[in-house]
mmCIF file of C-alpha atoms in Angstrom:
data_model
loop_
_atom_site.group_PDB
_atom_site.id
_atom_site.type_symbol
_atom_site.label_atom_id
_atom_site.label_comp_id
_atom_site.label_asym_id
_atom_site.label_seq_id
_atom_site.Cartn_x
_atom_site.Cartn_y
_atom_site.Cartn_z
ATOM 1 C CA UNK A 1 -20.094 -0.947 -18.341
ATOM 2 C CA UNK A 2 -16.264 -1.061 -16.042
ATOM 3 C CA UNK A 3 -17.838 -2.496 -12.553
ATOM 4 C CA UNK A 4 -15.028 -0.915 -9.961
ATOM 5 C CA UNK A 5 -15.668 2.597 -11.342
ATOM 6 C CA UNK A 6 -18.949 2.725 -13.698
ATOM 7 C CA UNK A 7 -19.271 5.501 -16.621
ATOM 8 C CA UNK A 8 -17.657 8.431 -16.618
ATOM 9 C CA UNK A 9 -18.543 11.733 -17.213
ATOM 10 C CA UNK A 10 -19.284 12.354 -21.380
ATOM 11 C CA UNK A 11 -16.806 14.555 -23.348
ATOM 12 C CA UNK A 12 -19.597 16.925 -24.588
ATOM 13 C CA UNK A 13 -20.837 17.262 -20.711
ATOM 14 C CA UNK A 14 -17.607 18.488 -19.013
ATOM 15 C CA UNK A 15 -15.052 21.946 -19.736
ATOM 16 C CA UNK A 16 -11.373 20.964 -20.766
ATOM 17 C CA UNK A 17 -10.811 23.748 -17.235
ATOM 18 C CA UNK A 18 -12.630 24.915 -13.984
ATOM 19 C CA UNK A 19 -12.188 27.319 -11.040
ATOM 20 C CA UNK A 20 -12.032 24.117 -8.335
ATOM 21 C CA UNK A 21 -8.766 21.569 -7.157
ATOM 22 C CA UNK A 22 -10.740 19.110 -9.443
ATOM 23 C CA UNK A 23 -11.595 18.335 -12.718
ATOM 24 C CA UNK A 24 -14.964 17.786 -14.268
ATOM 25 C CA UNK A 25 -14.265 14.787 -15.178
ATOM 26 C CA UNK A 26 -13.196 13.027 -12.353
ATOM 27 C CA UNK A 27 -16.303 15.072 -9.758
ATOM 28 C CA UNK A 28 -18.673 14.636 -12.834
ATOM 29 C CA UNK A 29 -17.557 10.737 -12.931
ATOM 30 C CA UNK A 30 -19.457 7.681 -10.905
ATOM 31 C CA UNK A 31 -16.548 7.124 -9.014
ATOM 32 C CA UNK A 32 -16.285 10.282 -7.087
ATOM 33 C CA UNK A 33 -20.459 10.079 -6.537
ATOM 34 C CA UNK A 34 -19.167 6.698 -4.408
ATOM 35 C CA UNK A 35 -15.589 7.563 -3.765
ATOM 36 C CA UNK A 36 -16.145 11.540 -2.805
ATOM 37 C CA UNK A 37 -13.145 14.160 -1.890
ATOM 38 C CA UNK A 38 -13.913 18.038 -0.619
ATOM 39 C CA UNK A 39 -14.510 20.640 -3.687
ATOM 40 C CA UNK A 40 -12.671 23.815 -3.300
ATOM 41 C CA UNK A 41 -13.396 27.007 -5.047
ATOM 42 C CA UNK A 42 -9.987 28.681 -6.331
ATOM 43 C CA UNK A 43 -8.783 31.209 -3.376
ATOM 44 C CA UNK A 44 -12.273 31.371 -1.771
ATOM 45 C CA UNK A 45 -10.907 29.918 1.728
ATOM 46 C CA UNK A 46 -7.568 32.481 1.243
ATOM 47 C CA UNK A 47 -10.310 35.568 0.389
ATOM 48 C CA UNK A 48 -13.099 35.410 3.513
ATOM 49 C CA UNK A 49 -10.732 33.749 6.327
ATOM 50 C CA UNK A 50 -11.756 36.298 8.535
ATOM 51 C CA UNK A 51 -15.079 35.381 8.132
ATOM 52 C CA UNK A 52 -15.121 31.309 8.663
ATOM 53 C CA UNK A 53 -12.877 32.456 11.941
ATOM 54 C CA UNK A 54 -15.175 33.968 13.362
ATOM 55 C CA UNK A 55 -18.252 31.307 12.298
ATOM 56 C CA UNK A 56 -16.178 29.028 13.941
ATOM 57 C CA UNK A 57 -16.048 30.878 17.433
ATOM 58 C CA UNK A 58 -20.237 30.014 17.123
ATOM 59 C CA UNK A 59 -22.174 27.544 18.078
ATOM 60 C CA UNK A 60 -25.768 28.743 17.139
ATOM 61 C CA UNK A 61 -26.069 27.725 13.483
ATOM 62 C CA UNK A 62 -29.138 30.862 13.527
ATOM 63 C CA UNK A 63 -26.103 33.391 14.078
ATOM 64 C CA UNK A 64 -23.785 31.699 11.620
ATOM 65 C CA UNK A 65 -26.754 33.128 9.384
ATOM 66 C CA UNK A 66 -27.062 36.326 10.684
ATOM 67 C CA UNK A 67 -23.459 37.284 10.682
ATOM 68 C CA UNK A 68 -22.980 35.156 7.056
ATOM 69 C CA UNK A 69 -25.511 37.278 5.811
ATOM 70 C CA UNK A 70 -24.455 40.567 7.065
ATOM 71 C CA UNK A 71 -20.780 39.801 5.797
ATOM 72 C CA UNK A 72 -22.435 39.069 2.112
ATOM 73 C CA UNK A 73 -23.487 42.591 2.526
ATOM 74 C CA UNK A 74 -20.409 44.387 3.942
ATOM 75 C CA UNK A 75 -18.197 42.210 1.379
ATOM 76 C CA UNK A 76 -20.531 43.193 -1.420
ATOM 77 C CA UNK A 77 -21.884 46.629 -0.697
ATOM 78 C CA UNK A 78 -25.550 45.116 -1.211
ATOM 79 C CA UNK A 79 -26.841 47.838 0.651
ATOM 80 C CA UNK A 80 -24.716 50.804 -0.878
ATOM 81 C CA UNK A 81 -25.292 49.973 -4.721
ATOM 82 C CA UNK A 82 -23.866 53.728 -4.727
ATOM 83 C CA UNK A 83 -20.314 51.692 -3.936
ATOM 84 C CA UNK A 84 -20.751 49.527 -6.452
ATOM 85 C CA UNK A 85 -21.748 51.417 -9.615
ATOM 86 C CA UNK A 86 -25.108 50.803 -10.410
ATOM 87 C CA UNK A 87 -27.234 53.664 -10.236
ATOM 88 C CA UNK A 88 -27.483 53.992 -13.551
ATOM 89 C CA UNK A 89 -29.992 53.521 -16.169
ATOM 90 C CA UNK A 90 -30.055 49.390 -16.582
ATOM 91 C CA UNK A 91 -28.144 48.667 -12.716
ATOM 92 C CA UNK A 92 -29.435 45.709 -11.339
ATOM 93 C CA UNK A 93 -28.603 46.574 -7.874
ATOM 94 C CA UNK A 94 -31.599 44.336 -6.139
ATOM 95 C CA UNK A 95 -30.272 40.664 -7.983
ATOM 96 C CA UNK A 96 -28.271 39.386 -5.958
ATOM 97 C CA UNK A 97 -27.774 35.742 -4.423
ATOM 98 C CA UNK A 98 -30.572 35.188 -2.753
ATOM 99 C CA UNK A 99 -32.651 36.309 -5.561
ATOM 100 C CA UNK A 100 -30.820 34.131 -7.467
ATOM 101 C CA UNK A 101 -31.627 31.140 -4.857
ATOM 102 C CA UNK A 102 -35.481 31.873 -4.591
ATOM 103 C CA UNK A 103 -35.601 33.159 -8.871
ATOM 104 C CA UNK A 104 -34.719 29.409 -9.051
ATOM 105 C CA UNK A 105 -37.345 27.654 -6.377
ATOM 106 C CA UNK A 106 -40.066 29.935 -8.575
ATOM 107 C CA UNK A 107 -38.765 27.823 -12.227
ATOM 108 C CA UNK A 108 -35.682 25.933 -12.134
ATOM 109 C CA UNK A 109 -35.942 26.986 -16.728
ATOM 110 C CA UNK A 110 -35.652 30.683 -15.649
ATOM 111 C CA UNK A 111 -33.275 33.237 -15.758
ATOM 112 C CA UNK A 112 -31.571 33.612 -13.008
ATOM 113 C CA UNK A 113 -31.676 29.191 -13.104
ATOM 114 C CA UNK A 114 -29.604 29.721 -16.312
ATOM 115 C CA UNK A 115 -27.564 32.522 -14.155
ATOM 116 C CA UNK A 116 -26.789 29.525 -11.527
ATOM 117 C CA UNK A 117 -26.281 27.113 -14.050
ATOM 118 C CA UNK A 118 -23.946 29.366 -16.003
ATOM 119 C CA UNK A 119 -21.795 29.592 -12.625
ATOM 120 C CA UNK A 120 -21.777 25.732 -12.408
ATOM 121 C CA UNK A 121 -20.125 25.272 -15.614
ATOM 122 C CA UNK A 122 -17.333 27.955 -14.751
ATOM 123 C CA UNK A 123 -16.628 27.354 -11.765
ATOM 124 C CA UNK A 124 -16.789 23.087 -12.313
ATOM 125 C CA UNK A 125 -17.469 22.341 -15.286
ATOM 126 C CA UNK A 126 -20.151 20.439 -15.692
ATOM 127 C CA UNK A 127 -21.550 21.119 -19.038
ATOM 128 C CA UNK A 128 -25.431 22.522 -19.095
ATOM 129 C CA UNK A 129 -27.324 19.814 -20.237
ATOM 130 C CA UNK A 130 -30.820 20.838 -20.531
ATOM 131 C CA UNK A 131 -32.655 24.368 -19.798
ATOM 132 C CA UNK A 132 -36.032 24.535 -21.813
ATOM 133 C CA UNK A 133 -34.772 21.797 -23.709
ATOM 134 C CA UNK A 134 -32.254 19.532 -24.300
ATOM 135 C CA UNK A 135 -28.827 21.437 -25.006
ATOM 136 C CA UNK A 136 -27.141 18.776 -26.610
ATOM 137 C CA UNK A 137 -26.936 20.610 -30.281
ATOM 138 C CA UNK A 138 -24.341 23.592 -29.665
ATOM 139 C CA UNK A 139 -25.885 25.382 -32.070
ATOM 140 C CA UNK A 140 -29.186 25.281 -31.060
ATOM 141 C CA UNK A 141 -32.003 27.530 -30.295
ATOM 142 C CA UNK A 142 -32.504 26.608 -26.967
ATOM 143 C CA UNK A 143 -28.589 26.294 -26.531
ATOM 144 C CA UNK A 144 -28.753 30.107 -27.858
ATOM 145 C CA UNK A 145 -32.222 31.209 -25.534
ATOM 146 C CA UNK A 146 -29.491 29.439 -22.678
ATOM 147 C CA UNK A 147 -26.557 32.040 -23.536
ATOM 148 C CA UNK A 148 -28.919 35.301 -23.886
ATOM 149 C CA UNK A 149 -30.562 34.551 -20.141
ATOM 150 C CA UNK A 150 -27.369 34.239 -18.698
ATOM 151 C CA UNK A 151 -24.969 36.181 -20.364
ATOM 152 C CA UNK A 152 -28.370 38.854 -20.215
ATOM 153 C CA UNK A 153 -28.627 38.247 -16.296
ATOM 154 C CA UNK A 154 -25.694 38.361 -15.606
ATOM 155 C CA UNK A 155 -24.585 42.017 -16.815
ATOM 156 C CA UNK A 156 -24.631 44.759 -15.450
ATOM 157 C CA UNK A 157 -25.059 43.463 -11.953
ATOM 158 C CA UNK A 158 -22.822 43.516 -8.691
ATOM 159 C CA UNK A 159 -20.385 40.265 -9.096
ATOM 160 C CA UNK A 160 -23.400 37.599 -9.176
ATOM 161 C CA UNK A 161 -21.448 34.781 -9.720
ATOM 162 C CA UNK A 162 -18.810 35.259 -6.794
ATOM 163 C CA UNK A 163 -21.488 35.812 -4.233
ATOM 164 C CA UNK A 164 -22.484 32.421 -5.417
ATOM 165 C CA UNK A 165 -19.053 30.914 -4.718
ATOM 166 C CA UNK A 166 -19.395 32.086 -1.509
ATOM 167 C CA UNK A 167 -22.747 31.374 -0.964
ATOM 168 C CA UNK A 168 -21.104 27.383 -2.428
ATOM 169 C CA UNK A 169 -18.087 28.471 0.577
ATOM 170 C CA UNK A 170 -20.528 28.327 3.103
ATOM 171 C CA UNK A 171 -22.898 25.670 2.348
ATOM 172 C CA UNK A 172 -19.979 23.401 2.712
ATOM 173 C CA UNK A 173 -18.961 24.774 6.365
ATOM 174 C CA UNK A 174 -22.519 24.865 6.827
ATOM 175 C CA UNK A 175 -23.096 20.897 6.303
ATOM 176 C CA UNK A 176 -19.323 20.207 8.022
ATOM 177 C CA UNK A 177 -20.739 21.374 11.600
ATOM 178 C CA UNK A 178 -23.775 20.318 11.493
ATOM 179 C CA UNK A 179 -22.781 16.627 9.852
ATOM 180 C CA UNK A 180 -18.774 16.107 10.927
ATOM 181 C CA UNK A 181 -17.593 13.530 9.002
ATOM 182 C CA UNK A 182 -20.141 12.466 6.349
ATOM 183 C CA UNK A 183 -19.716 11.896 3.210
ATOM 184 C CA UNK A 184 -23.161 11.396 1.829
ATOM 185 C CA UNK A 185 -26.710 12.427 2.008
ATOM 186 C CA UNK A 186 -29.327 10.420 0.656
ATOM 187 C CA UNK A 187 -31.697 12.550 -1.616
ATOM 188 C CA UNK A 188 -34.665 12.076 -3.064
ATOM 189 C CA UNK A 189 -36.056 13.545 -6.418
ATOM 190 C CA UNK A 190 -39.613 12.787 -8.366
ATOM 191 C CA UNK A 191 -39.418 12.140 -11.745
ATOM 192 C CA UNK A 192 -42.559 11.457 -13.889
ATOM 193 C CA UNK A 193 -40.475 9.404 -16.871
ATOM 194 C CA UNK A 194 -37.401 7.892 -16.133
ATOM 195 C CA UNK A 195 -36.625 8.629 -19.973
ATOM 196 C CA UNK A 196 -36.704 11.709 -19.781
ATOM 197 C CA UNK A 197 -33.023 11.513 -18.195
ATOM 198 C CA UNK A 198 -29.999 10.678 -19.616
ATOM 199 C CA UNK A 199 -29.564 7.122 -18.739
ATOM 200 C CA UNK A 200 -26.298 5.439 -19.379
ATOM 201 C CA UNK A 201 -27.340 1.590 -18.014
ATOM 202 C CA UNK A 202 -29.885 0.031 -15.597
ATOM 203 C CA UNK A 203 -27.769 -2.175 -14.432
ATOM 204 C CA UNK A 204 -30.773 -3.550 -12.538
ATOM 205 C CA UNK A 205 -35.157 -2.920 -12.798
ATOM 206 C CA UNK A 206 -34.387 -0.648 -9.754
ATOM 207 C CA UNK A 207 -31.833 0.766 -9.825
ATOM 208 C CA UNK A 208 -30.552 3.305 -13.033
ATOM 209 C CA UNK A 209 -27.374 5.228 -14.083
ATOM 210 C CA UNK A 210 -27.934 8.461 -15.183
ATOM 211 C CA UNK A 211 -26.312 11.877 -16.465
ATOM 212 C CA UNK A 212 -27.867 14.875 -14.612
ATOM 213 C CA UNK A 213 -28.192 18.612 -15.283
ATOM 214 C CA UNK A 214 -25.289 20.020 -14.330
ATOM 215 C CA UNK A 215 -27.172 21.123 -10.930
ATOM 216 C CA UNK A 216 -30.801 19.860 -9.679
ATOM 217 C CA UNK A 217 -32.821 19.888 -7.131
ATOM 218 C CA UNK A 218 -33.932 17.139 -4.810
ATOM 219 C CA UNK A 219 -34.925 16.423 -1.014
ATOM 220 C CA UNK A 220 -34.412 14.845 1.625
ATOM 221 C CA UNK A 221 -38.043 14.598 2.038
ATOM 222 C CA UNK A 222 -39.061 11.703 0.156
ATOM 223 C CA UNK A 223 -42.939 12.519 0.317
ATOM 224 C CA UNK A 224 -41.694 15.760 -0.400
ATOM 225 C CA UNK A 225 -40.449 14.758 -3.616
ATOM 226 C CA UNK A 226 -43.641 11.420 -4.738
ATOM 227 C CA UNK A 227 -44.793 15.149 -5.078
ATOM 228 C CA UNK A 228 -42.612 15.563 -8.733
ATOM 229 C CA UNK A 229 -43.572 12.591 -10.534
ATOM 230 C CA UNK A 230 -44.186 8.928 -10.384
ATOM 231 C CA UNK A 231 -41.024 7.960 -10.007
ATOM 232 C CA UNK A 232 -38.586 8.498 -6.925
ATOM 233 C CA UNK A 233 -34.997 8.572 -7.819
ATOM 234 C CA UNK A 234 -33.344 8.310 -4.500
ATOM 235 C CA UNK A 235 -29.171 8.960 -4.563
ATOM 236 C CA UNK A 236 -26.701 8.899 -2.213
ATOM 237 C CA UNK A 237 -25.323 12.064 -2.769
ATOM 238 C CA UNK A 238 -21.715 13.189 -1.835
ATOM 239 C CA UNK A 239 -22.247 16.591 0.731
ATOM 240 C CA UNK A 240 -19.566 18.011 -1.400
ATOM 241 C CA UNK A 241 -21.613 18.875 -4.486
ATOM 242 C CA UNK A 242 -24.253 20.432 -2.079
ATOM 243 C CA UNK A 243 -24.681 24.250 -3.238
ATOM 244 C CA UNK A 244 -27.301 25.233 -1.026
ATOM 245 C CA UNK A 245 -29.594 23.598 1.152
ATOM 246 C CA UNK A 246 -33.876 25.104 2.714
ATOM 247 C CA UNK A 247 -31.958 25.501 5.929
ATOM 248 C CA UNK A 248 -28.880 27.194 4.500
ATOM 249 C CA UNK A 249 -30.360 30.125 4.934
ATOM 250 C CA UNK A 250 -33.952 31.442 6.478
ATOM 251 C CA UNK A 251 -36.380 32.698 3.047
ATOM 252 C CA UNK A 252 -33.967 31.198 0.447
ATOM 253 C CA UNK A 253 -35.421 28.300 -0.785
ATOM 254 C CA UNK A 254 -39.510 27.210 -0.695
ATOM 255 C CA UNK A 255 -39.489 23.423 -0.896
ATOM 256 C CA UNK A 256 -38.994 21.131 2.812
ATOM 257 C CA UNK A 257 -35.509 20.053 2.707
ATOM 258 C CA UNK A 258 -35.202 20.982 -0.446
ATOM 259 C CA UNK A 259 -31.148 20.563 -1.791
ATOM 260 C CA UNK A 260 -29.357 22.086 -5.021
ATOM 261 C CA UNK A 261 -27.015 19.633 -5.911
ATOM 262 C CA UNK A 262 -24.256 19.397 -8.957
ATOM 263 C CA UNK A 263 -24.598 16.657 -11.661
ATOM 264 C CA UNK A 264 -22.546 14.556 -13.811
ATOM 265 C CA UNK A 265 -23.205 10.797 -13.416
ATOM 266 C CA UNK A 266 -24.756 9.566 -11.042
ATOM 267 C CA UNK A 267 -26.392 6.050 -9.630
ATOM 268 C CA UNK A 268 -29.776 5.858 -8.123
ATOM 269 C CA UNK A 269 -32.259 3.279 -7.349
ATOM 270 C CA UNK A 270 -35.479 3.898 -8.713
ATOM 271 C CA UNK A 271 -39.005 3.393 -6.704
ATOM 272 C CA UNK A 272 -42.804 4.274 -7.418
ATOM 273 C CA UNK A 273 -45.624 5.641 -5.728
#
């Protein structure tokens, strides 16, 4: 392993194209974890420039959250399914960004989680590595099940991936407002067996370089993370890789200090309870 750059993202864990300003090869690398740059989804800043300008005038995070949710309702007609053409049989007018994230909280291997993992593939080019089981076999049953849940979950809904785009944009806006100039957050994840993860290297007994799934749950509260396993993985996570966090919007995530984090190659410190 090159000590300066570390392992890069394996070919099977990345797509050749995505919809942001950096290729998956870069944003999924160990170098990016150590030296991050902003991630920008294509067109998001320009499409919603009036929202960002309005939020700039508000000093209260609670007011910004309230006005963001109002913008989402207006822009995506969330309170008017007729305007979206979702009144016919099979229309899933109640499926929105909040239900997706809450669904992840209930079951990180459920249908809503498959839709979020699929969104990460589309926007960031990071391939899903695990959903109810390993997905390394492109022709396997687990991969087919994942694709089925992802596609049926999106069918006949109201621009759910575009809603997640804007949620990510708002998350990044809020992190910049609350932590100006900060590049990393120290977050924790509890696991039962390190061997259940894709371990790329073990530079030391208390350190490991992992290939994480394309999106993962971490917590800023170590005591919360230790509820989920005997080993605690602690990592310096680039702020740009945070898709959502508990305090972003009321009732969005249930876990104390929970963050949804983009995956890729990640250096962690390994400790026990």
